[in-house]
GROMACS .gro file of C-alpha atoms in nm:
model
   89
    1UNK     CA    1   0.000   0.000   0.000
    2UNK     CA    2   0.119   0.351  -0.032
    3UNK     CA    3   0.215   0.557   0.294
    4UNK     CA    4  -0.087   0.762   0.267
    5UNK     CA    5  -0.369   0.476   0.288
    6UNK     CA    6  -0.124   0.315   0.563
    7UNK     CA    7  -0.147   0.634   0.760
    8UNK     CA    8  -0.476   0.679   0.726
    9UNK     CA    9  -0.556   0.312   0.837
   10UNK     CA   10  -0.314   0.393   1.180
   11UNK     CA   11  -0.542   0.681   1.258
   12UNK     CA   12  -0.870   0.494   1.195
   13UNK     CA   13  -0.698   0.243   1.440
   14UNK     CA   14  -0.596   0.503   1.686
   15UNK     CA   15  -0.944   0.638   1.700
   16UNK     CA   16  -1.090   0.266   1.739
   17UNK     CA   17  -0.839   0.212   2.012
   18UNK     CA   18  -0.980   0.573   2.185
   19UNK     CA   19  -1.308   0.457   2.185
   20UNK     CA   20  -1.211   0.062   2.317
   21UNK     CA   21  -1.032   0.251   2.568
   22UNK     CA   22  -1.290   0.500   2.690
   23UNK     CA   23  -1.133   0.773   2.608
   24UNK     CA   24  -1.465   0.991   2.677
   25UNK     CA   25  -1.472   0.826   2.993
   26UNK     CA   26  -1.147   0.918   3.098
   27UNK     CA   27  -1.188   1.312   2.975
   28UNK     CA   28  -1.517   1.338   3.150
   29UNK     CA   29  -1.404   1.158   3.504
   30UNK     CA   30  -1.089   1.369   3.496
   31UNK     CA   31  -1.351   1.650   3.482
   32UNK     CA   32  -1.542   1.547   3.794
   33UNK     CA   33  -1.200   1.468   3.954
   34UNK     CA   34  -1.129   1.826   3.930
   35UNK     CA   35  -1.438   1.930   4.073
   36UNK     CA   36  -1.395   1.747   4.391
   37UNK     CA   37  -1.073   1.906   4.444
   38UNK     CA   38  -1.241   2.245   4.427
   39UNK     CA   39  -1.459   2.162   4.736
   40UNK     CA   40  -1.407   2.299   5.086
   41UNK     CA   41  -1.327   1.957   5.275
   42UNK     CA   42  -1.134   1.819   4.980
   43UNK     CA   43  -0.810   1.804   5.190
   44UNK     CA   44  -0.998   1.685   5.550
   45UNK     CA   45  -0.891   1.352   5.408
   46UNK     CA   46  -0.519   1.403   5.303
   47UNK     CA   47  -0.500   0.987   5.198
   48UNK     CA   48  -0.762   1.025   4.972
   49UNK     CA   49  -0.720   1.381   4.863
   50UNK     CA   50  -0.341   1.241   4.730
   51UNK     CA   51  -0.523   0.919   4.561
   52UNK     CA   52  -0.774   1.153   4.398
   53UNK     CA   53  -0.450   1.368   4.269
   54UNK     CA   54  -0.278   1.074   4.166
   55UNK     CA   55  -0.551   0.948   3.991
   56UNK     CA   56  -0.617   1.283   3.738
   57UNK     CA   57  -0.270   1.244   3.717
   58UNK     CA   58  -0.300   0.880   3.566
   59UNK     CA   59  -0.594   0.982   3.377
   60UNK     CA   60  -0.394   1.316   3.225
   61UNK     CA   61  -0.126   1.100   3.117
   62UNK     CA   62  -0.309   0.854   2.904
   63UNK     CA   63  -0.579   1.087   2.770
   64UNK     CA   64  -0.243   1.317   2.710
   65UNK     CA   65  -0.017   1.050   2.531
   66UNK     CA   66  -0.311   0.876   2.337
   67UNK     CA   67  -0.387   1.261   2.193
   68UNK     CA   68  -0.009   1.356   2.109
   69UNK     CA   69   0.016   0.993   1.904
   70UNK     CA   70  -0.323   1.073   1.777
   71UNK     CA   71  -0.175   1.457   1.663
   72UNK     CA   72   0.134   1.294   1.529
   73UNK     CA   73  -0.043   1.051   1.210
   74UNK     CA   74  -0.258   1.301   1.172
   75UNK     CA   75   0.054   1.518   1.115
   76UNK     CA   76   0.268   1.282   0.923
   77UNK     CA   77  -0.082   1.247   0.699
   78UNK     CA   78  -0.115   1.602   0.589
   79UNK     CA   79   0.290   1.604   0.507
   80UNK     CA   80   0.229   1.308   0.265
   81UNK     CA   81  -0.118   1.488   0.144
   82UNK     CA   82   0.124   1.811   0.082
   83UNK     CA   83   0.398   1.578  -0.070
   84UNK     CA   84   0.149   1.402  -0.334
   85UNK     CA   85   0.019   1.763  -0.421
   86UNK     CA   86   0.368   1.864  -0.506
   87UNK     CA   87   0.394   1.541  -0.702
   88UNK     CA   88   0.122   1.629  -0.920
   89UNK     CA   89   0.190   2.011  -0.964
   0.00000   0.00000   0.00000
């Protein structure tokens, strides 16, 4: 195949693998995460508060890494787009 079906194929993947992995989920319990650590008594429980921290942290970092791979075929994609236009001009 030629690079640009292949790279298009790794982003359909990529998106199928953001949906397998709940990638929604993940956005939207990072969001009510962050909420809780807005409230007044977030930090009466330091143990949890810290679990609660560490787990938007996790969360962040998946959501975060699965986005920049995401970005980068997408990326590569319009470079090979721009290289077959200069092919043809």
């Amino acid at each position: 195949e030629d690079p640009r079906t292949e790279c298009k194929e790794i982003i359909a993947r990529l998106k199928e693998m953001g949906f397998l992995f709940d990638l929604d989920n993940s956005i939207r319990l990072i969001s009510e995460l962050e909420k809780k650590t807005t409230q007044e008594n977030f930090w009466n429980d330091n143990n949890e508060a810290q679990a609660i921290l560490k787990r938007i942290s996790d969360l962040r970092d998946g959501v975060n890494r699965y986005e920049a791979l995401l970005n980068r075929a997408q990326y590569i994609d319009d470079l090979l787009e721009m290289a077959e236009a200069e092919q043809e001009a």
